[in-house]
């Protein structure tokens, strides 16, 4: 995966580009996983929390905030 700046990925993701969405989620997966490990009791709980978080993020990219 090449390193495309967020400033370029975000507008593409908002426009519905699946590759941009995939790159953004992949880029932040390790950080979300580290965060989840602090609060989840088991590796399975970590995996579930990360999956749900990234799923929600993918669904809401481009959703109106107003």
mmCIF file of N, CA and C in Angstrom:
data_model
loop_
_atom_site.group_PDB
_atom_site.id
_atom_site.type_symbol
_atom_site.label_atom_id
_atom_site.label_comp_id
_atom_site.label_asym_id
_atom_site.label_seq_id
_atom_site.Cartn_x
_atom_site.Cartn_y
_atom_site.Cartn_z
ATOM 1 N N UNK A 1 0.850 -1.176 0.000
ATOM 2 C CA UNK A 1 0.000 0.000 0.000
ATOM 3 C C UNK A 1 0.893 1.235 0.000
ATOM 4 N N UNK A 2 0.687 2.106 -1.017
ATOM 5 C CA UNK A 2 1.499 3.310 -1.051
ATOM 6 C C UNK A 2 0.938 4.340 -0.086
ATOM 7 N N UNK A 3 1.780 5.299 0.250
ATOM 8 C CA UNK A 3 1.401 6.276 1.260
ATOM 9 C C UNK A 3 0.856 7.535 0.588
ATOM 10 N N UNK A 4 -0.452 7.623 0.516
ATOM 11 C CA UNK A 4 -1.115 8.793 -0.039
ATOM 12 C C UNK A 4 -1.539 9.663 1.140
ATOM 13 N N UNK A 5 -1.291 10.969 1.077
ATOM 14 C CA UNK A 5 -1.665 11.845 2.197
ATOM 15 C C UNK A 5 -3.177 11.836 2.454
ATOM 16 N N UNK A 6 -3.532 11.963 3.730
ATOM 17 C CA UNK A 6 -4.947 12.008 4.105
ATOM 18 C C UNK A 6 -5.684 13.117 3.362
ATOM 19 N N UNK A 7 -4.999 14.247 3.142
ATOM 20 C CA UNK A 7 -5.624 15.379 2.460
ATOM 21 C C UNK A 7 -6.091 15.004 1.057
ATOM 22 N N UNK A 8 -5.492 14.006 0.470
ATOM 23 C CA UNK A 8 -5.918 13.522 -0.841
ATOM 24 C C UNK A 8 -6.927 12.380 -0.700
ATOM 25 N N UNK A 9 -6.708 11.503 0.269
ATOM 26 C CA UNK A 9 -7.589 10.343 0.439
ATOM 27 C C UNK A 9 -8.995 10.722 0.896
ATOM 28 N N UNK A 10 -9.090 11.663 1.811
ATOM 29 C CA UNK A 10 -10.389 11.990 2.406
ATOM 30 C C UNK A 10 -11.391 12.489 1.365
ATOM 31 N N UNK A 11 -11.032 13.470 0.531
ATOM 32 C CA UNK A 11 -12.016 13.891 -0.482
ATOM 33 C C UNK A 11 -12.411 12.756 -1.431
ATOM 34 N N UNK A 12 -11.439 11.923 -1.788
ATOM 35 C CA UNK A 12 -11.747 10.789 -2.663
ATOM 36 C C UNK A 12 -12.697 9.811 -1.969
ATOM 37 N N UNK A 13 -12.455 9.561 -0.684
ATOM 38 C CA UNK A 13 -13.318 8.654 0.076
ATOM 39 C C UNK A 13 -14.729 9.225 0.199
ATOM 40 N N UNK A 14 -14.819 10.516 0.467
ATOM 41 C CA UNK A 14 -16.124 11.169 0.579
ATOM 42 C C UNK A 14 -16.893 11.067 -0.739
ATOM 43 N N UNK A 15 -16.164 11.094 -1.845
ATOM 44 C CA UNK A 15 -16.789 10.958 -3.165
ATOM 45 C C UNK A 15 -17.149 9.510 -3.490
ATOM 46 N N UNK A 16 -16.834 8.585 -2.577
ATOM 47 C CA UNK A 16 -17.232 7.193 -2.755
ATOM 48 C C UNK A 16 -16.205 6.291 -3.401
ATOM 49 N N UNK A 17 -14.960 6.736 -3.484
ATOM 50 C CA UNK A 17 -13.901 5.920 -4.089
ATOM 51 C C UNK A 17 -13.559 4.758 -3.157
ATOM 52 N N UNK A 18 -13.888 3.518 -3.538
ATOM 53 C CA UNK A 18 -13.635 2.371 -2.657
ATOM 54 C C UNK A 18 -12.157 2.187 -2.321
ATOM 55 N N UNK A 19 -11.271 2.478 -3.262
ATOM 56 C CA UNK A 19 -9.836 2.330 -2.999
ATOM 57 C C UNK A 19 -9.376 3.325 -1.941
ATOM 58 N N UNK A 20 -9.896 4.543 -1.978
ATOM 59 C CA UNK A 20 -9.528 5.554 -0.983
ATOM 60 C C UNK A 20 -10.050 5.162 0.395
ATOM 61 N N UNK A 21 -11.274 4.657 0.439
ATOM 62 C CA UNK A 21 -11.845 4.214 1.716
ATOM 63 C C UNK A 21 -11.008 3.077 2.284
ATOM 64 N N UNK A 22 -10.663 2.122 1.438
ATOM 65 C CA UNK A 22 -9.851 0.985 1.881
ATOM 66 C C UNK A 22 -8.493 1.450 2.397
ATOM 67 N N UNK A 23 -7.871 2.396 1.700
ATOM 68 C CA UNK A 23 -6.567 2.892 2.152
ATOM 69 C C UNK A 23 -6.681 3.611 3.491
ATOM 70 N N UNK A 24 -7.707 4.439 3.652
ATOM 71 C CA UNK A 24 -7.889 5.141 4.927
ATOM 72 C C UNK A 24 -8.096 4.163 6.076
ATOM 73 N N UNK A 25 -8.975 3.195 5.875
ATOM 74 C CA UNK A 25 -9.239 2.227 6.940
ATOM 75 C C UNK A 25 -7.996 1.408 7.246
ATOM 76 N N UNK A 26 -7.269 1.014 6.215
ATOM 77 C CA UNK A 26 -6.036 0.264 6.419
ATOM 78 C C UNK A 26 -4.978 1.070 7.145
ATOM 79 N N UNK A 27 -4.936 2.351 6.839
ATOM 80 C CA UNK A 27 -3.948 3.235 7.464
ATOM 81 C C UNK A 27 -4.191 3.370 8.973
ATOM 82 N N UNK A 28 -5.457 3.429 9.359
ATOM 83 C CA UNK A 28 -5.780 3.653 10.772
ATOM 84 C C UNK A 28 -6.071 2.374 11.551
ATOM 85 N N UNK A 29 -6.111 1.245 10.878
ATOM 86 C CA UNK A 29 -6.366 -0.034 11.549
ATOM 87 C C UNK A 29 -5.400 -0.284 12.710
ATOM 88 N N UNK A 30 -4.078 -0.111 12.529
ATOM 89 C CA UNK A 30 -3.160 -0.363 13.653
ATOM 90 C C UNK A 30 -3.419 0.544 14.858
ATOM 91 N N UNK A 31 -3.730 1.812 14.614
ATOM 92 C CA UNK A 31 -3.992 2.737 15.724
ATOM 93 C C UNK A 31 -5.272 2.369 16.464
ATOM 94 N N UNK A 32 -6.298 2.013 15.715
ATOM 95 C CA UNK A 32 -7.562 1.608 16.332
ATOM 96 C C UNK A 32 -7.353 0.334 17.147
ATOM 97 N N UNK A 33 -6.552 -0.580 16.622
ATOM 98 C CA UNK A 33 -6.265 -1.829 17.335
ATOM 99 C C UNK A 33 -5.527 -1.554 18.641
ATOM 100 N N UNK A 34 -4.511 -0.699 18.595
ATOM 101 C CA UNK A 34 -3.777 -0.363 19.829
ATOM 102 C C UNK A 34 -4.710 0.255 20.865
ATOM 103 N N UNK A 35 -5.586 1.146 20.423
ATOM 104 C CA UNK A 35 -6.531 1.782 21.329
ATOM 105 C C UNK A 35 -7.471 0.742 21.944
ATOM 106 N N UNK A 36 -7.993 -0.152 21.121
ATOM 107 C CA UNK A 36 -8.934 -1.170 21.605
ATOM 108 C C UNK A 36 -8.277 -2.106 22.614
ATOM 109 N N UNK A 37 -7.003 -2.399 22.427
ATOM 110 C CA UNK A 37 -6.297 -3.294 23.364
ATOM 111 C C UNK A 37 -6.267 -2.737 24.780
ATOM 112 N N UNK A 38 -6.338 -1.419 24.915
ATOM 113 C CA UNK A 38 -6.312 -0.798 26.242
ATOM 114 C C UNK A 38 -7.607 -1.036 27.011
ATOM 115 N N UNK A 39 -8.695 -1.308 26.288
ATOM 116 C CA UNK A 39 -10.005 -1.373 26.926
ATOM 117 C C UNK A 39 -10.692 -2.730 26.830
ATOM 118 N N UNK A 40 -10.200 -3.600 25.980
ATOM 119 C CA UNK A 40 -10.855 -4.895 25.764
ATOM 120 C C UNK A 40 -10.126 -6.003 26.516
ATOM 121 N N UNK A 41 -10.895 -6.938 27.036
ATOM 122 C CA UNK A 41 -10.343 -7.987 27.889
ATOM 123 C C UNK A 41 -9.672 -9.112 27.115
ATOM 124 N N UNK A 42 -10.158 -9.421 25.928
ATOM 125 C CA UNK A 42 -9.626 -10.565 25.186
ATOM 126 C C UNK A 42 -9.272 -10.145 23.761
ATOM 127 N N UNK A 43 -8.402 -10.911 23.111
ATOM 128 C CA UNK A 43 -8.091 -10.616 21.707
ATOM 129 C C UNK A 43 -9.334 -10.644 20.811
ATOM 130 N N UNK A 44 -10.267 -11.509 21.135
ATOM 131 C CA UNK A 44 -11.503 -11.576 20.356
ATOM 132 C C UNK A 44 -12.308 -10.289 20.504
ATOM 133 N N UNK A 45 -12.345 -9.753 21.733
ATOM 134 C CA UNK A 45 -13.045 -8.485 21.962
ATOM 135 C C UNK A 45 -12.367 -7.348 21.205
ATOM 136 N N UNK A 46 -11.036 -7.365 21.174
ATOM 137 C CA UNK A 46 -10.289 -6.353 20.419
ATOM 138 C C UNK A 46 -10.679 -6.434 18.949
ATOM 139 N N UNK A 47 -10.642 -7.633 18.406
ATOM 140 C CA UNK A 47 -10.975 -7.834 16.996
ATOM 141 C C UNK A 47 -12.395 -7.354 16.690
ATOM 142 N N UNK A 48 -13.338 -7.691 17.559
ATOM 143 C CA UNK A 48 -14.728 -7.268 17.362
ATOM 144 C C UNK A 48 -14.859 -5.745 17.419
ATOM 145 N N UNK A 49 -14.198 -5.123 18.393
ATOM 146 C CA UNK A 49 -14.276 -3.669 18.544
ATOM 147 C C UNK A 49 -13.677 -2.956 17.336
ATOM 148 N N UNK A 50 -12.543 -3.449 16.866
ATOM 149 C CA UNK A 50 -11.891 -2.839 15.705
ATOM 150 C C UNK A 50 -12.776 -2.997 14.474
ATOM 151 N N UNK A 51 -13.291 -4.191 14.274
ATOM 152 C CA UNK A 51 -14.135 -4.439 13.107
ATOM 153 C C UNK A 51 -15.369 -3.539 13.124
ATOM 154 N N UNK A 52 -16.015 -3.435 14.261
ATOM 155 C CA UNK A 52 -17.214 -2.605 14.348
ATOM 156 C C UNK A 52 -16.884 -1.128 14.140
ATOM 157 N N UNK A 53 -15.782 -0.675 14.737
ATOM 158 C CA UNK A 53 -15.374 0.722 14.591
ATOM 159 C C UNK A 53 -15.086 1.072 13.138
ATOM 160 N N UNK A 54 -14.307 0.224 12.467
ATOM 161 C CA UNK A 54 -13.959 0.507 11.077
ATOM 162 C C UNK A 54 -15.173 0.364 10.159
ATOM 163 N N UNK A 55 -16.075 -0.553 10.471
ATOM 164 C CA UNK A 55 -17.300 -0.700 9.687
ATOM 165 C C UNK A 55 -18.137 0.575 9.771
ATOM 166 N N UNK A 56 -18.293 1.092 10.990
ATOM 167 C CA UNK A 56 -19.059 2.329 11.173
ATOM 168 C C UNK A 56 -18.379 3.482 10.443
ATOM 169 N N UNK A 57 -17.063 3.572 10.551
ATOM 170 C CA UNK A 57 -16.330 4.631 9.850
ATOM 171 C C UNK A 57 -16.556 4.537 8.347
ATOM 172 N N UNK A 58 -16.478 3.339 7.804
ATOM 173 C CA UNK A 58 -16.673 3.152 6.364
ATOM 174 C C UNK A 58 -18.081 3.566 5.946
ATOM 175 N N UNK A 59 -19.067 3.253 6.773
ATOM 176 C CA UNK A 59 -20.449 3.594 6.444
ATOM 177 C C UNK A 59 -20.713 5.097 6.534
ATOM 178 N N UNK A 60 -19.983 5.772 7.406
ATOM 179 C CA UNK A 60 -20.264 7.193 7.647
ATOM 180 C C UNK A 60 -19.375 8.141 6.860
ATOM 181 N N UNK A 61 -18.392 7.628 6.165
ATOM 182 C CA UNK A 61 -17.550 8.511 5.355
ATOM 183 C C UNK A 61 -18.460 9.193 4.341
ATOM 184 N N UNK A 62 -18.427 10.481 4.372
ATOM 185 C CA UNK A 62 -19.245 11.234 3.431
ATOM 186 C C UNK A 62 -20.633 11.574 3.932
ATOM 187 N N UNK A 63 -21.004 11.057 5.096
ATOM 188 C CA UNK A 63 -22.321 11.387 5.640
ATOM 189 C C UNK A 63 -22.330 12.855 6.064
ATOM 190 N N UNK A 64 -23.436 13.488 5.880
ATOM 191 C CA UNK A 64 -23.553 14.897 6.239
ATOM 192 C C UNK A 64 -23.445 15.058 7.751
ATOM 193 N N UNK A 65 -22.671 16.033 8.162
ATOM 194 C CA UNK A 65 -22.518 16.307 9.593
ATOM 195 C C UNK A 65 -23.389 17.483 10.022
ATOM 196 N N UNK A 66 -24.149 18.013 9.120
ATOM 197 C CA UNK A 66 -24.948 19.210 9.411
ATOM 198 C C UNK A 66 -26.421 18.880 9.455
#
